[in-house]
Coordinates of C-alpha atoms and ligand atoms in Angstrom, one line a residue:
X1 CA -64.8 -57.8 80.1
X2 CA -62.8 -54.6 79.1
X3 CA -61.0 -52.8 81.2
X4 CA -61.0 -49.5 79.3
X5 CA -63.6 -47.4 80.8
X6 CA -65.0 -44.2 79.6
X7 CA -67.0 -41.3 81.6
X8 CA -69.4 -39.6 81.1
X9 CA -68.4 -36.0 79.8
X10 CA -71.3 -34.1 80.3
X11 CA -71.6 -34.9 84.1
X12 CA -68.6 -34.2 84.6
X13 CA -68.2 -31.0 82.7
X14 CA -72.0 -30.3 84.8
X15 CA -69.9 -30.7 88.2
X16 CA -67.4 -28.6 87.5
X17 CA -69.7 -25.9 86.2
X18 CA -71.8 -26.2 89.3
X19 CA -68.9 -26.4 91.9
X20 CA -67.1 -23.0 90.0
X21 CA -70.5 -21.2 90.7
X22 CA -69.3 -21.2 94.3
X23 CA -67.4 -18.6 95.6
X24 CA -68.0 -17.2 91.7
X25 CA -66.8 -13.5 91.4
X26 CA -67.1 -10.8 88.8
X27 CA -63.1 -10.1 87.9
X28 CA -62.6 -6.4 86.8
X29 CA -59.5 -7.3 85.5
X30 CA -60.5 -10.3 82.3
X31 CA -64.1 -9.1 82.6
X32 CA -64.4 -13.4 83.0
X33 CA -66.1 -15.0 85.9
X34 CA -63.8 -16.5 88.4
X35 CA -63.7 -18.2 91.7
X36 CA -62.6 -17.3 95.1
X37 CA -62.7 -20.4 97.3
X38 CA -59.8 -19.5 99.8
X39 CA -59.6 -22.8 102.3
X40 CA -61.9 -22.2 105.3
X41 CA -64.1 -19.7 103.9
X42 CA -67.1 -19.7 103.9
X43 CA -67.3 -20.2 100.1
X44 CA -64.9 -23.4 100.6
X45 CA -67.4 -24.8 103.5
X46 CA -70.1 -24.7 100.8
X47 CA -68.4 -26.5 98.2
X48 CA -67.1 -28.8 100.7
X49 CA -70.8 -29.7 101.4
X50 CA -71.4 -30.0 97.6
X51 CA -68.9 -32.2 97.1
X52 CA -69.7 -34.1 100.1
X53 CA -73.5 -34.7 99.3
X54 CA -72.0 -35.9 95.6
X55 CA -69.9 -38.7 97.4
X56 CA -73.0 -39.5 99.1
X57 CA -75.3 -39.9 95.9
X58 CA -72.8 -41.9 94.6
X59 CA -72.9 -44.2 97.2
X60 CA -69.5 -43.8 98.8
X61 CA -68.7 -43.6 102.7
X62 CA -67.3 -40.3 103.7
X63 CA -65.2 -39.9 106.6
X64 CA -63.7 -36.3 107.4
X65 CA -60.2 -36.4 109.4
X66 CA -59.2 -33.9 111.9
X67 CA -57.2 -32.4 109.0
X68 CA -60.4 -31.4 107.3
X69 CA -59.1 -33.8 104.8
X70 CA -62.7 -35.5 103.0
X71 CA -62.2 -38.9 102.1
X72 CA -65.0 -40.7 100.2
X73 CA -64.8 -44.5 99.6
X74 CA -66.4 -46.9 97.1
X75 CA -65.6 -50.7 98.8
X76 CA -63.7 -53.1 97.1
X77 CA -64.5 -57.5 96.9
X78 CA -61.8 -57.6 98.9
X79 CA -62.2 -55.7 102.2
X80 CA -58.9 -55.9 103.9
X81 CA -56.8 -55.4 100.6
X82 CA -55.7 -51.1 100.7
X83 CA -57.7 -48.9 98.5
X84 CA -56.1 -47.1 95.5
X85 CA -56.5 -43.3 96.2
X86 CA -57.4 -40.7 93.7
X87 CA -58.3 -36.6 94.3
X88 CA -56.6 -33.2 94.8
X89 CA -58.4 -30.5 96.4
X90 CA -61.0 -27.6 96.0
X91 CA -59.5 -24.8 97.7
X92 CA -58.2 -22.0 95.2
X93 CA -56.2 -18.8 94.9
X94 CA -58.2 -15.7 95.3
X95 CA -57.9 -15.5 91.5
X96 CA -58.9 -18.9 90.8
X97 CA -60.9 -20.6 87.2
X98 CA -62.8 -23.5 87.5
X99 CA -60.5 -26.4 87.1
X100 CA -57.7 -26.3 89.1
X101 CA -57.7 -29.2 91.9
X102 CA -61.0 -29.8 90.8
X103 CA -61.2 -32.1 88.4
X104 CA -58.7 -34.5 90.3
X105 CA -61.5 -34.2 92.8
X106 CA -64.8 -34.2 91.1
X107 CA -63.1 -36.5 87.9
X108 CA -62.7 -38.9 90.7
X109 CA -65.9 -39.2 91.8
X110 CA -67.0 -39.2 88.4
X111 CA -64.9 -42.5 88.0
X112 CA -66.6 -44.1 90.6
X113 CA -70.4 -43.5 89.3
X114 CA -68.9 -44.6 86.0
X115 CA -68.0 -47.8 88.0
X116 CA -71.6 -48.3 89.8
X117 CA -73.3 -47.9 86.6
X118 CA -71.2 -50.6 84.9
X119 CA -71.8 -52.5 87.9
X120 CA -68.1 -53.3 88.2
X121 CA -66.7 -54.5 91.6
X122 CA -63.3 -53.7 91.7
X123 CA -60.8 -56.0 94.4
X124 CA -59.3 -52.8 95.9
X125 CA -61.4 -50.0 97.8
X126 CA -61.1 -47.1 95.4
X127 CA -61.4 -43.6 97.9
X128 CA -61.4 -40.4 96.7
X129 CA -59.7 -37.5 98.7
X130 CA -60.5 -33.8 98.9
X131 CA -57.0 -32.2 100.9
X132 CA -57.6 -28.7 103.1
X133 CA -55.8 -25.8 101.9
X134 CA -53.0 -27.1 99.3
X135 CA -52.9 -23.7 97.6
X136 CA -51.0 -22.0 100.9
X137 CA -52.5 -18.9 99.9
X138 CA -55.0 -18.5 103.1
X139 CA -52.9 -19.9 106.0
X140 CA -49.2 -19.6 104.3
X141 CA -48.6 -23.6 103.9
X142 CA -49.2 -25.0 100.5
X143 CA -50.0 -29.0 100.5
X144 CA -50.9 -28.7 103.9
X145 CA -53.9 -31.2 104.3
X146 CA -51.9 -34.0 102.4
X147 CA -48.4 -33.5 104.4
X148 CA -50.4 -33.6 107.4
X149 CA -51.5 -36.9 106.2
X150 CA -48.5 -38.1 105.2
X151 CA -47.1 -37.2 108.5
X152 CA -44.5 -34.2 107.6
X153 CA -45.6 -31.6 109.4
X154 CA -47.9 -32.4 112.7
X155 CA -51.2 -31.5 113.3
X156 CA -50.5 -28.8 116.0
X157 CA -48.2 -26.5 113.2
X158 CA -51.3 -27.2 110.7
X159 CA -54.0 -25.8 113.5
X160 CA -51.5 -23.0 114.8
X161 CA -51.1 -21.5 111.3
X162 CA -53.2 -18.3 111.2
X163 CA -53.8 -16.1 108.2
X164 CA -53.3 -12.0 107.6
X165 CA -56.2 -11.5 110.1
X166 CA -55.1 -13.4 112.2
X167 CA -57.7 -16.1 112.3
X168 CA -56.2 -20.1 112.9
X169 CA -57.0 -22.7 110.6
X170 CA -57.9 -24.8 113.8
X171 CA -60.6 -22.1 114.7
X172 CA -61.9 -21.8 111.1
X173 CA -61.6 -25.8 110.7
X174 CA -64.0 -25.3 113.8
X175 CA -66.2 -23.0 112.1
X176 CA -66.9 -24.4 109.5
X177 CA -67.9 -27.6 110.9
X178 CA -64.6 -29.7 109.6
X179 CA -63.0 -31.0 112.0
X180 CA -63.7 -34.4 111.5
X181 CA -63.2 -37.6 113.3
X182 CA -61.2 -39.6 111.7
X183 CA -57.3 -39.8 113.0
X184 CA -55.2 -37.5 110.6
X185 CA -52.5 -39.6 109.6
X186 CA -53.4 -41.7 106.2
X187 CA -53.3 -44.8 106.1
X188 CA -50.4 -45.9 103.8
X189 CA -52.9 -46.3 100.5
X190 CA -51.9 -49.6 97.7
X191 CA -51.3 -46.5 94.7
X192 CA -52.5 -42.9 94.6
X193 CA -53.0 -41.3 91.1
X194 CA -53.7 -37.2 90.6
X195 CA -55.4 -35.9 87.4
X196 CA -54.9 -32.1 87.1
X197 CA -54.7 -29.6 84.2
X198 CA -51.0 -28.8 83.3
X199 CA -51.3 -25.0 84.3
X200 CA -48.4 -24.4 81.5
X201 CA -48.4 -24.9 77.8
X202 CA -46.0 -28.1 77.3
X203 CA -48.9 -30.0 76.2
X204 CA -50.6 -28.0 73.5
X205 CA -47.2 -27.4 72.5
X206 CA -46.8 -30.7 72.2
X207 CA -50.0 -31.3 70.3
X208 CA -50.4 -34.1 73.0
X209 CA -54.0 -35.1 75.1
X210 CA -52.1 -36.6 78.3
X211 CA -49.5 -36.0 80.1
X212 CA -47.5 -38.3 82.2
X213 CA -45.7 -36.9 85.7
X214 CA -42.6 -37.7 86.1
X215 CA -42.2 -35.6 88.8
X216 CA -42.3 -32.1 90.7
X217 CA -39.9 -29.7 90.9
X218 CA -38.8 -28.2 94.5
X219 CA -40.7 -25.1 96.6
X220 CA -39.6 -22.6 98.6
X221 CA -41.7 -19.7 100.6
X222 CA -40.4 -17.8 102.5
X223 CA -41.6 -14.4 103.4
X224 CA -39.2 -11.3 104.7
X225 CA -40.1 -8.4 106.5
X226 CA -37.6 -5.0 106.2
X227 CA -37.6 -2.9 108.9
X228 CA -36.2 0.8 108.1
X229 CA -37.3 4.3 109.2
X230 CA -40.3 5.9 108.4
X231 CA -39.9 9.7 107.2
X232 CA -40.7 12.6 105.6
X233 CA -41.0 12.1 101.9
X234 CA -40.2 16.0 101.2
X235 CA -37.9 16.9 104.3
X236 CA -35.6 13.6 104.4
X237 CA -32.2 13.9 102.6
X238 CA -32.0 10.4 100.6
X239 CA -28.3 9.7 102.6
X240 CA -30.4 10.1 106.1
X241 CA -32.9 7.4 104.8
X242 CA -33.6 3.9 106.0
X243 CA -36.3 3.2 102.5
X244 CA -37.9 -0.4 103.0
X245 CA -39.5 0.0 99.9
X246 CA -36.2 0.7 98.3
X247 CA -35.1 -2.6 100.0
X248 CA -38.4 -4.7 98.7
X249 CA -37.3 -3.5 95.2
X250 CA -34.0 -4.8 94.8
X251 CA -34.6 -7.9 96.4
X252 CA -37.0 -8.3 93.3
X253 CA -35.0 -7.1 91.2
X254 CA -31.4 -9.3 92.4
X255 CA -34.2 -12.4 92.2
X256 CA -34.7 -11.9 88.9
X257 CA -30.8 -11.3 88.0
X258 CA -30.3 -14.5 89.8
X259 CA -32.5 -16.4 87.6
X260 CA -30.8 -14.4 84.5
X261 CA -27.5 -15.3 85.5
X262 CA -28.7 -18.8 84.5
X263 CA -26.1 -20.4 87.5
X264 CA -29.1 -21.6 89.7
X265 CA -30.2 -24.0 86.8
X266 CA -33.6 -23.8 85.8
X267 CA -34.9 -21.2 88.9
X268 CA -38.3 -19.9 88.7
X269 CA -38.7 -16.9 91.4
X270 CA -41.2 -14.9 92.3
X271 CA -42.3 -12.0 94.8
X272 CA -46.2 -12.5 94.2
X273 CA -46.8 -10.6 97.7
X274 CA -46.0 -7.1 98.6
X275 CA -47.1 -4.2 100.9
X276 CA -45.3 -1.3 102.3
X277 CA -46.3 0.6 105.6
X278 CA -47.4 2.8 106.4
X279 CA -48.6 2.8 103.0
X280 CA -48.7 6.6 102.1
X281 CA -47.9 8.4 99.2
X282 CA -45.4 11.1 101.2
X283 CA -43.7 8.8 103.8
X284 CA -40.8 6.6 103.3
X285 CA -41.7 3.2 103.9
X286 CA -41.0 2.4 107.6
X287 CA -41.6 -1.0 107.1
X288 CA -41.9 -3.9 103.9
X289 CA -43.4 -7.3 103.8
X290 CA -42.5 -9.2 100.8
X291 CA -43.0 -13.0 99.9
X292 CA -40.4 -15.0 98.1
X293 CA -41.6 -17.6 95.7
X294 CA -38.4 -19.9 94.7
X295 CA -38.8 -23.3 92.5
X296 CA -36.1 -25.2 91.2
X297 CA -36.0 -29.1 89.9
X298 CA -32.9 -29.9 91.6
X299 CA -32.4 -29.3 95.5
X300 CA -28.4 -28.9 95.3
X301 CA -29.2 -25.5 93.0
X302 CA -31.7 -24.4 95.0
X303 CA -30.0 -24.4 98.2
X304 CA -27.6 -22.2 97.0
X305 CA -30.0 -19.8 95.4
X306 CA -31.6 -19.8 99.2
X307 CA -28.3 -19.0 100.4
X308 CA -27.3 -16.2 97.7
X309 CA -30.5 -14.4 98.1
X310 CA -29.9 -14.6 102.4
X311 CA -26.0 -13.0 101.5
X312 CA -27.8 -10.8 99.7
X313 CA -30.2 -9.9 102.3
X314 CA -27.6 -9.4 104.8
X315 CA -25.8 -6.8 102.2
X316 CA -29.2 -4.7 102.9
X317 CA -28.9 -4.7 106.3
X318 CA -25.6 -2.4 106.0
X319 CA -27.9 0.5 104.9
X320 CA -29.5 0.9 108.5
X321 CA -32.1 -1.6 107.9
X322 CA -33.2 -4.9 109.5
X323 CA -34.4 -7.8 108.0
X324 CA -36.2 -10.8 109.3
X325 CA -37.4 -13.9 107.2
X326 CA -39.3 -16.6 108.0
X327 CA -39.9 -20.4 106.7
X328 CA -43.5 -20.8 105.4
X329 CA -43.0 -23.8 103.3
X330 CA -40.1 -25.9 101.8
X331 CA -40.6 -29.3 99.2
X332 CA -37.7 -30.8 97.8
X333 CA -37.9 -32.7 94.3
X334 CA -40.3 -35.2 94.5
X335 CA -39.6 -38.4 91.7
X336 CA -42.9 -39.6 90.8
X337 CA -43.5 -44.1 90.7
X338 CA -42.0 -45.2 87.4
X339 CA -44.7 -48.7 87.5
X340 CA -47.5 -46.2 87.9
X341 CA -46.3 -44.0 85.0
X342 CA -46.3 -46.6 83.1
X343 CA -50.2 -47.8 83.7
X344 CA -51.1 -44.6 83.3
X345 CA -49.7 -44.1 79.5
X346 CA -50.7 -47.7 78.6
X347 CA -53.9 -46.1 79.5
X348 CA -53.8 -43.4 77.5
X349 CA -52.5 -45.6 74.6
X350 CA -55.7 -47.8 75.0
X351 CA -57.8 -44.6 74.8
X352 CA -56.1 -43.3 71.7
X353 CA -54.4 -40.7 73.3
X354 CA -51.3 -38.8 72.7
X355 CA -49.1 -38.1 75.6
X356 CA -45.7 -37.1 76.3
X357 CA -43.9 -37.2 79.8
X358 CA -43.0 -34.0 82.0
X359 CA -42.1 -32.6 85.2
X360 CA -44.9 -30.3 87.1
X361 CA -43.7 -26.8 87.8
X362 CA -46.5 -26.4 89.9
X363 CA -47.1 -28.0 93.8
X364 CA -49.3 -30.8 94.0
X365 CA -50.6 -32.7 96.6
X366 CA -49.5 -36.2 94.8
X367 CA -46.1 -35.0 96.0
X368 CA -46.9 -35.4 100.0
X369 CA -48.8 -38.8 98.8
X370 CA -45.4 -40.1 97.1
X371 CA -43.9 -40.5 100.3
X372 CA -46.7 -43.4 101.2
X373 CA -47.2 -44.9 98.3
X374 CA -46.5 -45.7 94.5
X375 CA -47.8 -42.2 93.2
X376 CA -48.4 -40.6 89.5
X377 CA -50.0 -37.8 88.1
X378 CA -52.3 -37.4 85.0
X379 CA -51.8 -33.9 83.4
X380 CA -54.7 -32.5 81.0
X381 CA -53.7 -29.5 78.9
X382 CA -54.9 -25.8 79.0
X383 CA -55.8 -23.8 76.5
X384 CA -54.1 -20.3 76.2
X385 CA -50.9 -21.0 77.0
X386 CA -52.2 -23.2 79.9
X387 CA -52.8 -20.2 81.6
X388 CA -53.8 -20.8 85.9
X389 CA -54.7 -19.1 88.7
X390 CA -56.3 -16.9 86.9
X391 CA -60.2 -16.2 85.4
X392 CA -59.0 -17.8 81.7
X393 CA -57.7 -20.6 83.1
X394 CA -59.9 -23.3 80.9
X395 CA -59.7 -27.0 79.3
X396 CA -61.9 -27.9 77.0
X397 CA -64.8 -30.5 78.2
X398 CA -63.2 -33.0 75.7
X399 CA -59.7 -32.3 77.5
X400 CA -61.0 -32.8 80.6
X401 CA -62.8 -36.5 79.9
X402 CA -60.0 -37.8 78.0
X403 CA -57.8 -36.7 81.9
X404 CA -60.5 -38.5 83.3
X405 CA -60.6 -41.3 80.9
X406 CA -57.1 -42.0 81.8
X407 CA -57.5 -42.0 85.0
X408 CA -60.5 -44.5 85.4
X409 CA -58.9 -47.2 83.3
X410 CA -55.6 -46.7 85.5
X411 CA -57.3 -46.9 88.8
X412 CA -59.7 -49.5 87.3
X413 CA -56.4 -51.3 86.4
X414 CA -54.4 -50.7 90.5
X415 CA -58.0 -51.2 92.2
X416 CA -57.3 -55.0 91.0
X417 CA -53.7 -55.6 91.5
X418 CA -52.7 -58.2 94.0
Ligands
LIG1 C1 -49.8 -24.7 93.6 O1 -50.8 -24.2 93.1 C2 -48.5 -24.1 93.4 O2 -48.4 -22.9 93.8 O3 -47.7 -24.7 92.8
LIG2 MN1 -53.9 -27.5 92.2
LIG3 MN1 -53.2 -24.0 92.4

């Protein structure tokens, strides 16, 4: 019997159409359709049940942890051997296409249908998990499901977390009806494999199919708060102002000469967030809230870009300001399994598919997996530029069954390993 398997590319390209229609929005800015599924809304609830009542028609046992994390499981022959674990999440930025996180997720369970139409019994349990909240953008934390799971942050700091309206994830876990039953801490899985689109334009570049993940690079949030003095925009000599929004802008602007300077090695930084108060056209900002966005592929550089931009920070200060910053998230490099690399491009090879090897740039929740279990990722390419987090985001439906291809012959492939 052959162990290449193939999906089916219509259903799959079906689920993701029907998932994106929740939390669907009309975006002003790309006159596209795009989604707004922040974790815990009600919008994410929705999908959640979607998804859900899919694991169900295919047959699989869901169990729901008190993480929110959704786990659905197809059994193996052999009951006490551990399952191979495949997903992502379906949480997305406010700004969100239809792709991201989702077809780890739905491409998984579209595996496993694959599978009970074939009839094939695999050895290993194959599960498929949907994570709460990896994108950070709701409650601050990004991967927070899947490092609750893999036991690197605690329960307690995931339910404290509360976002800008001050709402906790344990009350909207409540809510919404997640807070499941199951003990949080996974179960250390036999392999774990992610299939995501690339959300950059290596691939296509590359006039490759697959790509194989070597790794991610590291994260750091952090978000700072200036404090200055609000006054009179017309009245106010400059040399008796305290200007937090003066402040805000040269933090973005040192960022960006830091990543210029090209000393921090490859540093990708960002200030994505950023609101002044009291928000009026003829006041100086008494007070700015800014949130840093650093990533970097080696830890040693990105300390020191941590501690350069906190020297620099403290230069601020001596203009009659005071600034606070907090921790909202930190992920060193994480190396990705160099066995499961490999079955994953020997399955790509077997499909006929070009693929070339890279680093993510972008978070993932196979990174909190890693620390469990032998763990890879699958990357599918984007068209324009792989542009993400965004209304264009797209992959074509070919793109995303060859990803998914990949992925059922390689978990096919660990789901009967010894
Ligand atoms: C995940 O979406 C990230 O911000 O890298
Ligand atoms: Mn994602
Ligand atoms: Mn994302």
């Amino acid at each position: 019997m052959t162990d290449i398997i193939t999906v089916n590319r219509d259903r799959l390209w079906r689920s993701l159409m029907d998932l994106a229609e929740i939390g669907a929005y009309d975006d002003e800015r790309t006159g596209l359709r795009g989604v707004n599924r922040l974790a815990l809304t009600d919008a994410d609830a929705a999908g959640r049940r979607l998804v859900i009542s899919w694991m169900e028609q295919a047959g699989l046992t869901v169990r729901i942890d008190k993480m929110g994390n959704i786990y659905g499981r197809r059994d193996g022959a052999d009951p006490e051997a551990r399952p191979v674990l495949t997903g992502s999440h379906i949480d997305s930025v406010a700004t969100a296409g239809a792709f991201d996180g989702c077809l780890g997720v739905l491409g998984g369970i579209e595996v496993l249908r694959t599978l009970n139409e074939r009839g094939i019994t695999t050895r290993r349990p194959i599960e498929v998990a949907v994570f709460t909240e990896e994108e950070g953008v709701r409650f601050g934390t990004d991967m927070l499901g899947s490092a609750v799971a893999a036991n690197r942050l605690t329960l307690d700091y995931a339910h404290a977390l509360t976002d800008r309206d001050g709402a906790t994830l344990g009350a909207e876990l409540a809510r919404t009806g997640f807070v499941g039953l199951a003990g949080e801490r996974l179960d250390p899985p036999h392999a774990y494999v992610e299939c995501h689109i690339e959300q950059g334009p290596v691939l296509a570049q590359a006039g490759v199919e697959i790509g194989v993940v070597t790794g991610v690079q590291g994260i750091s949030w952090q978000e700072i708060i200036i404090h200055g003095r609000a006054a009179h925009a017309g009245t106010t000599p400059t040399e008796l102002r305290a200007d937090a929004g003066l402040a805000a802008a040269q933090i973005i602007v040192h960022l960006r000469a830091m990543v210029d300077s090209g000393s921090y090695d490859d540093l990708r930084a960002t200030v994505g967030y950023l609101a002044v108060h009291p928000d009026l056209t003829n006041i100086v900002p008494a007070r700015a809230e800014l949130t840093v966005d650093l990533r970097n592929p080696d830890d040693t550089h990105m300390a020191r870009a941590e501690q350069d931009l906190a020297a620099f920070l403290r230069t601020l200060e001596e203009n009659g300001l005071s600034i606070s910053t907090r921790r909202m998230a930190k992920t060193a490099y994480v190396p990705f399994d160099d066995t499961v690399q490999k079955v994953i491009a020997r399955a790509a090879d077997d499909h006929g598919l070009a693929h070339i090897s890279l680093l993510s740039g972008a978070g993932h929740d196979a990174q909190e997996i890693a620390v469990l279990c032998p763990t890879a990722m699958i990357f599918v390419r984007g068209e324009y530029d792989g542009i993400s987090h965004n209304p264009r985001e797209y992959s074509t439906p070919e793109a995303c069954a060859h990803g998914i291809d990949v992925l059922a012959t390689t978990l096919l492939r660990l789901a009967d390993q010894n």
